[in-house]
Amino acid sequence: MSPRSVRDQAARVSDVKRLVDAARDVARNRGAIASELVAMTGLSPEGVDLAFEKHLELRPSDAEVASLVARAGDAPSVAVVLSANVFVGALRALAIARAASDDVIVRPSRREPVFARALVDAARALGDTGIRLDEAFEVASLERGEIHVYGRDETIDEVRKNARVRVRGHGSGMGVAWLSERAELESAARLLADDVVAFDQRGCLSPRVVMVEGDDARAEAFGEALHEALSRYDTLVPRGTIPADERPAAARYVDTMTYAGSAIVGAGHVVGVAPAGSAFVLPPSWRHVHVVPSSNAREAAAWLSPVARGVVTLGSNDLSAARALAGVVTTWARLAEIGRMQRPPLDGPVDLREF
């Protein structure tokens, strides 16, 4: 099977839109898989519902789909190796693969295969014969085409060691927010809480760090406001159960911030507030947010620079200011308004870094 030509643009668009239709079918009938998703993902039932309601891209514009198709490239075959962190991310991953090829093999994550299985089944029920599941797929078996792998950097490296074809990796990452001096703190906190709560902060777009333009007092005020906003979610969308192997990191972060700044501990979240000039601290996921003051964007860029490679998205109340900041240290990062960091358009990979 040869790669499809540019003349097949309409067919590629149709393939992507059929996958979106399949995702709508899965969402409409999600009661059939909801309990399995709760068990597999560790999210609360409310967290699973939130993912379907607000973070599954079911209404992409024609322009967004055209952008995704243009970015997908061409391949005679694509094998997709999925991650478990953000279960609805399978739609984007499969759409990119399907836009690139008429022959797509899907290997779901062993830790969360439920949504991907349902999506492939729904697509095939709609007549898509170009996509199939192979949960036992071995990367060394693919003789032509390419492999799209989503997950930890170590997973990507391991796939590359064994693959005989091109590997396109989408690795670990995080979201960072920049609140300019114009941000109204309580409003910004409510919006950022929306971004933190989705998927219990385990995706590569999840904000883990918030840089607040201003002094220590302003950062502390934002930390308190974010604590209040997240406290409301503790009831509305409870955090799932932190896995046993990740609890020590959560405890260490609280201990670190208690000593080096302040730790505001809620029923299902932690907000750490660091003083100006402190070293970078990356909090764990599961609704842990690190807040730090910066006197200006230049200082923020310098502080972020050592870890900038890990930034996938930069959110802000002021996109022009964020654009200037990204231009210094994270030229590849997606820009988003706070409150929409976890809802990117279906226009291509969310991670625009090269692996």
Coordinates of C-alpha atoms in Angstrom, one line a residue:
M1 CA 0.0 0.0 0.0
S2 CA 1.5 3.3 -1.0
P3 CA 1.2 6.6 0.9
R4 CA -1.8 8.6 0.0
S5 CA -1.1 11.7 -2.1
V6 CA -2.0 15.3 -1.5
R7 CA -4.9 14.8 -3.8
D8 CA -6.5 12.6 -1.2
Q9 CA -7.0 15.5 1.2
A10 CA -10.8 15.0 1.2
A11 CA -10.5 11.4 2.1
R12 CA -8.2 12.1 5.0
V13 CA -10.5 14.7 6.3
S14 CA -13.4 12.2 6.0
D15 CA -11.4 9.6 7.9
V16 CA -10.7 12.0 10.8
K17 CA -14.3 13.2 10.9
R18 CA -15.5 9.6 11.1
L19 CA -13.2 9.0 14.1
V20 CA -14.8 12.1 15.7
D21 CA -18.2 10.6 15.0
A22 CA -17.1 7.4 16.6
A23 CA -15.9 9.3 19.7
R24 CA -19.4 10.8 19.9
D25 CA -20.9 7.4 19.9
V26 CA -18.6 6.3 22.7
A27 CA -19.4 9.4 24.7
R28 CA -23.1 8.9 24.1
N29 CA -22.9 5.3 25.4
R30 CA -20.2 5.9 28.0
G31 CA -22.3 4.3 30.7
A32 CA -21.2 0.9 29.3
I33 CA -17.5 1.6 30.1
A34 CA -17.6 4.2 32.8
S35 CA -17.0 1.8 35.7
E36 CA -14.1 0.2 33.9
L37 CA -12.6 3.6 33.2
V38 CA -12.9 4.6 36.9
A39 CA -11.1 1.3 37.8
M40 CA -8.4 1.6 35.2
T41 CA -7.6 5.3 35.3
G42 CA -7.9 5.9 39.0
L43 CA -10.1 8.9 38.4
S44 CA -13.2 9.5 40.4
P45 CA -16.5 8.8 38.6
E46 CA -17.0 12.6 38.4
G47 CA -13.5 12.9 36.9
V48 CA -14.4 10.5 34.2
D49 CA -17.6 12.4 33.4
L50 CA -15.6 15.7 33.3
A51 CA -13.2 14.2 30.8
F52 CA -16.1 13.2 28.5
E53 CA -18.0 16.4 28.9
K54 CA -15.3 19.0 28.6
H55 CA -12.1 17.4 27.2
L56 CA -13.0 15.1 24.4
E57 CA -12.8 17.0 21.2
L58 CA -16.2 16.3 19.6
R59 CA -16.8 19.4 17.7
P60 CA -13.6 20.4 15.8
S61 CA -14.0 23.1 13.1
D62 CA -13.2 22.3 9.5
A63 CA -10.1 24.5 9.8
E64 CA -8.8 22.5 12.8
V65 CA -9.3 19.2 11.0
A66 CA -7.5 20.6 8.0
S67 CA -4.6 21.7 10.2
L68 CA -4.4 18.2 11.8
V69 CA -4.4 16.5 8.3
A70 CA -1.7 18.9 7.1
R71 CA 0.5 18.1 10.1
A72 CA 0.0 14.3 10.0
G73 CA 2.4 13.5 7.1
D74 CA 2.2 10.3 5.0
A75 CA 3.0 6.7 5.9
P76 CA 2.2 3.4 4.3
S77 CA 1.4 2.1 7.8
V78 CA 1.2 3.7 11.3
A79 CA 1.4 1.8 14.6
V80 CA 0.1 3.8 17.6
V81 CA 1.4 2.9 21.1
L82 CA -0.8 4.7 23.6
S83 CA -0.3 6.1 27.1
A84 CA -2.7 5.7 30.0
N85 CA -2.5 9.2 31.5
V86 CA -5.2 11.0 29.6
F87 CA -7.6 8.4 28.2
V88 CA -9.5 10.7 25.8
G89 CA -6.1 11.6 24.2
A90 CA -6.6 8.4 22.1
L91 CA -8.9 10.3 19.8
R92 CA -6.2 12.8 18.8
A93 CA -3.6 10.1 18.5
L94 CA -5.7 7.9 16.3
A95 CA -6.9 10.9 14.2
I96 CA -3.3 11.9 13.4
A97 CA -2.4 8.3 12.5
R98 CA -5.5 7.9 10.4
A99 CA -4.9 11.1 8.5
A100 CA -1.4 9.9 7.7
S101 CA -2.2 6.3 6.7
D102 CA -4.9 3.9 5.4
D103 CA -3.4 1.2 7.6
V104 CA -3.4 2.0 11.4
I105 CA -2.6 -0.5 14.1
V106 CA -3.5 0.5 17.7
R107 CA -1.8 -0.9 20.8
P108 CA -3.7 0.5 23.8
S109 CA -2.0 1.0 27.1
R110 CA -2.2 -2.1 29.3
R111 CA -3.1 0.2 32.2
E112 CA -6.0 1.7 30.4
P113 CA -7.2 0.0 27.2
V114 CA -10.9 0.6 27.7
F115 CA -11.5 3.9 25.8
A116 CA -9.2 3.0 22.9
R117 CA -10.9 -0.3 22.4
A118 CA -14.3 1.3 22.4
L119 CA -13.2 4.0 20.0
V120 CA -11.7 1.6 17.5
D121 CA -14.8 -0.6 17.7
A122 CA -17.0 2.4 17.1
A123 CA -14.9 3.5 14.2
R124 CA -15.1 0.1 12.6
A125 CA -18.8 0.0 13.2
L126 CA -19.0 3.2 11.1
G127 CA -17.2 1.5 8.3
D128 CA -13.6 2.3 8.9
T129 CA -11.6 -0.7 7.8
G130 CA -8.3 1.2 7.9
I131 CA -7.9 0.9 11.7
R132 CA -7.5 -2.1 13.9
L133 CA -6.6 -3.2 17.4
D134 CA -3.5 -5.3 18.1
E135 CA -2.9 -5.5 21.9
A136 CA 0.0 -7.9 21.4
F137 CA 1.7 -5.7 18.8
E138 CA 5.5 -5.8 18.9
V139 CA 7.3 -2.7 17.6
A140 CA 10.0 -4.8 15.9
S141 CA 7.4 -6.5 13.7
L142 CA 6.6 -3.3 11.7
E143 CA 8.6 -3.4 8.5
R144 CA 7.5 -0.1 6.8
G145 CA 5.8 3.1 7.9
E146 CA 6.3 4.6 11.3
I147 CA 5.4 4.2 15.0
H148 CA 3.7 6.9 17.0
V149 CA 4.5 6.4 20.7
Y150 CA 2.9 8.3 23.6
G151 CA 4.2 8.1 27.1
R152 CA 7.3 8.5 29.2
D153 CA 10.6 9.4 27.6
E154 CA 12.0 6.0 28.7
T155 CA 9.2 4.3 26.8
I156 CA 10.0 6.2 23.7
D157 CA 13.7 5.3 24.0
E158 CA 12.9 1.6 24.5
V159 CA 10.6 1.6 21.4
R160 CA 13.4 3.3 19.4
K161 CA 15.8 0.6 20.4
N162 CA 13.6 -2.2 19.0
A163 CA 11.9 -0.5 16.1
R164 CA 13.0 -0.9 12.5
V165 CA 11.1 2.1 11.2
R166 CA 10.8 5.8 12.1
V167 CA 9.5 6.6 15.6
R168 CA 7.6 9.8 16.3
G169 CA 7.7 10.2 20.1
H170 CA 5.3 12.3 22.3
G171 CA 6.9 12.3 25.7
S172 CA 6.5 13.5 29.2
G173 CA 5.7 17.2 29.7
M174 CA 3.8 19.7 31.8
G175 CA 1.9 22.9 31.6
V176 CA 3.1 26.2 33.1
A177 CA 1.0 29.3 33.7
W178 CA 2.1 32.9 33.7
L179 CA -0.1 35.5 35.5
S180 CA 0.7 39.0 34.5
E181 CA 0.3 42.0 36.8
R182 CA -3.1 42.6 35.1
A183 CA -4.5 39.3 36.3
E184 CA -7.4 39.5 38.8
L185 CA -6.3 36.8 41.2
E186 CA -9.6 35.2 42.3
S187 CA -10.9 35.0 38.7
A188 CA -7.5 33.6 37.6
A189 CA -7.6 31.0 40.4
R190 CA -11.0 29.8 39.4
L191 CA -9.9 29.4 35.8
L192 CA -6.7 27.7 36.6
A193 CA -8.5 25.2 38.9
D194 CA -10.4 24.0 35.9
D195 CA -7.1 23.2 34.2
V196 CA -5.6 21.5 37.3
V197 CA -8.6 19.2 38.1
A198 CA -8.9 17.7 34.6
F199 CA -7.4 14.1 34.6
D200 CA -6.1 14.8 38.2
Q201 CA -3.3 16.8 36.6
R202 CA -1.6 13.8 34.9
G203 CA -1.5 15.0 31.3
C204 CA 1.3 16.8 29.5
L205 CA -0.9 19.9 29.3
S206 CA -1.7 19.9 33.1
P207 CA -0.4 23.1 34.9
R208 CA 2.0 22.1 37.6
V209 CA 3.7 25.5 38.0
V210 CA 2.2 29.0 38.2
M211 CA 4.5 32.1 37.9
V212 CA 2.8 35.2 39.3
E213 CA 4.1 38.6 38.3
G214 CA 4.7 40.5 41.5
D215 CA 6.1 40.1 44.9
D216 CA 5.8 37.4 47.6
A217 CA 2.6 38.8 49.0
R218 CA 0.9 38.6 45.6
A219 CA 2.0 35.0 45.0
E220 CA 0.7 34.1 48.5
A221 CA -2.6 35.8 47.8
F222 CA -2.9 33.8 44.6
G223 CA -2.0 30.6 46.4
E224 CA -4.8 31.2 48.9
A225 CA -7.3 31.9 46.1
L226 CA -6.3 28.8 44.2
H227 CA -6.7 26.8 47.4
E228 CA -10.2 28.1 47.7
A229 CA -11.0 27.3 44.1
L230 CA -9.6 23.8 44.3
S231 CA -11.5 23.2 47.6
R232 CA -14.8 23.6 45.7
Y233 CA -13.7 20.9 43.3
D234 CA -12.9 18.6 46.2
T235 CA -16.6 18.1 46.5
L236 CA -17.8 18.6 42.9
V237 CA -15.1 16.5 41.2
P238 CA -13.2 14.6 43.9
R239 CA -9.6 13.6 43.3
G240 CA -9.1 9.9 42.5
T241 CA -6.9 7.7 44.7
I242 CA -3.2 8.5 44.5
P243 CA -1.4 5.2 43.6
A244 CA 0.7 3.9 46.5
D245 CA 4.0 4.3 44.5
E246 CA 3.3 8.0 44.0
R247 CA 2.3 8.9 47.6
P248 CA 5.9 9.3 48.8
A249 CA 6.5 12.1 46.2
A250 CA 3.3 13.9 47.4
A251 CA 4.5 13.7 51.0
R252 CA 8.0 14.9 50.1
Y253 CA 6.5 17.9 48.3
V254 CA 4.5 19.0 51.3
D255 CA 7.5 18.6 53.5
T256 CA 9.7 20.6 51.1
M257 CA 7.3 23.5 50.8
T258 CA 6.6 23.5 54.6
Y259 CA 10.3 24.1 55.1
A260 CA 11.1 26.2 52.1
G261 CA 7.9 28.3 51.7
S262 CA 4.4 27.4 52.6
A263 CA 2.1 24.4 51.8
I264 CA -1.6 24.9 51.8
V265 CA -3.1 21.4 52.1
G266 CA -6.7 20.8 51.1
A267 CA -8.8 17.6 51.2
G268 CA -7.8 16.7 47.6
H269 CA -5.0 19.1 46.6
V270 CA -1.9 20.9 47.7
V271 CA -0.8 24.5 46.8
G272 CA 2.9 25.2 47.5
V273 CA 4.0 28.8 47.5
A274 CA 7.7 29.6 47.2
P275 CA 9.4 32.9 47.9
A276 CA 11.1 35.0 45.3
G277 CA 14.5 33.7 44.2
S278 CA 13.9 30.1 45.2
A279 CA 15.1 27.2 43.1
F280 CA 12.8 25.4 40.7
V281 CA 10.7 22.7 42.4
L282 CA 8.5 20.4 40.3
P283 CA 5.5 19.2 42.2
P284 CA 4.0 15.7 41.6
S285 CA 0.8 15.4 39.8
W286 CA -2.6 14.5 41.5
R287 CA -3.5 18.2 42.1
H288 CA -0.2 19.6 43.4
V289 CA 0.5 23.1 42.2
H290 CA 3.7 25.1 42.7
V291 CA 3.3 28.9 42.9
V292 CA 6.3 31.3 42.6
P293 CA 6.6 35.1 42.2
S294 CA 8.5 36.8 39.5
S295 CA 9.2 40.5 39.3
N296 CA 8.8 40.5 35.5
A297 CA 8.7 38.2 32.4
R298 CA 12.5 38.4 32.0
E299 CA 13.0 37.0 35.5
A300 CA 10.4 34.3 34.9
A301 CA 12.1 33.2 31.7
A302 CA 15.4 32.9 33.4
W303 CA 13.9 30.9 36.2
L304 CA 12.1 28.6 33.8
S305 CA 15.0 28.1 31.4
P306 CA 16.6 25.1 33.0
V307 CA 13.4 23.0 32.6
A308 CA 11.9 24.7 29.6
R309 CA 12.3 21.6 27.5
G310 CA 9.6 20.0 29.5
V311 CA 7.0 22.7 28.9
V312 CA 4.3 21.6 26.5
T313 CA 1.9 24.5 27.0
L314 CA 2.0 27.9 28.5
G315 CA -1.2 29.3 29.8
S316 CA -1.9 32.9 30.8
N317 CA -4.4 35.6 31.4
D318 CA -2.5 37.7 28.9
L319 CA -1.6 35.9 25.7
S320 CA 0.5 38.7 24.3
A321 CA 2.7 38.6 27.4
A322 CA 2.8 34.8 27.3
R323 CA 3.8 34.9 23.6
A324 CA 6.8 37.1 24.5
L325 CA 7.8 34.8 27.3
A326 CA 7.4 31.7 25.1
G327 CA 9.6 33.3 22.5
V328 CA 12.5 33.4 24.9
V329 CA 12.4 29.9 26.4
T330 CA 9.7 27.7 24.9
T331 CA 9.2 28.6 21.3
W332 CA 7.5 25.2 20.7
A333 CA 4.9 25.5 23.5
R334 CA 1.2 25.8 22.8
L335 CA -0.3 29.0 24.1
A336 CA -3.6 28.9 25.8
E337 CA -5.8 31.1 28.0
I338 CA -6.0 29.9 31.5
G339 CA -9.2 27.8 31.9
R340 CA -8.5 26.3 28.5
M341 CA -5.1 24.8 28.9
Q342 CA -6.5 21.3 28.9
R343 CA -8.8 21.9 25.9
P344 CA -6.6 22.5 22.9
P345 CA -8.2 22.4 19.4
L346 CA -8.1 19.2 17.5
D347 CA -5.5 20.6 15.0
G348 CA -2.6 18.3 15.4
P349 CA -0.4 16.9 18.2
V350 CA -0.7 18.7 21.5
D351 CA 3.0 18.3 22.0
L352 CA 4.9 20.3 19.4
R353 CA 8.4 19.3 20.6
E354 CA 10.6 17.1 18.5
F355 CA 11.6 13.8 20.1

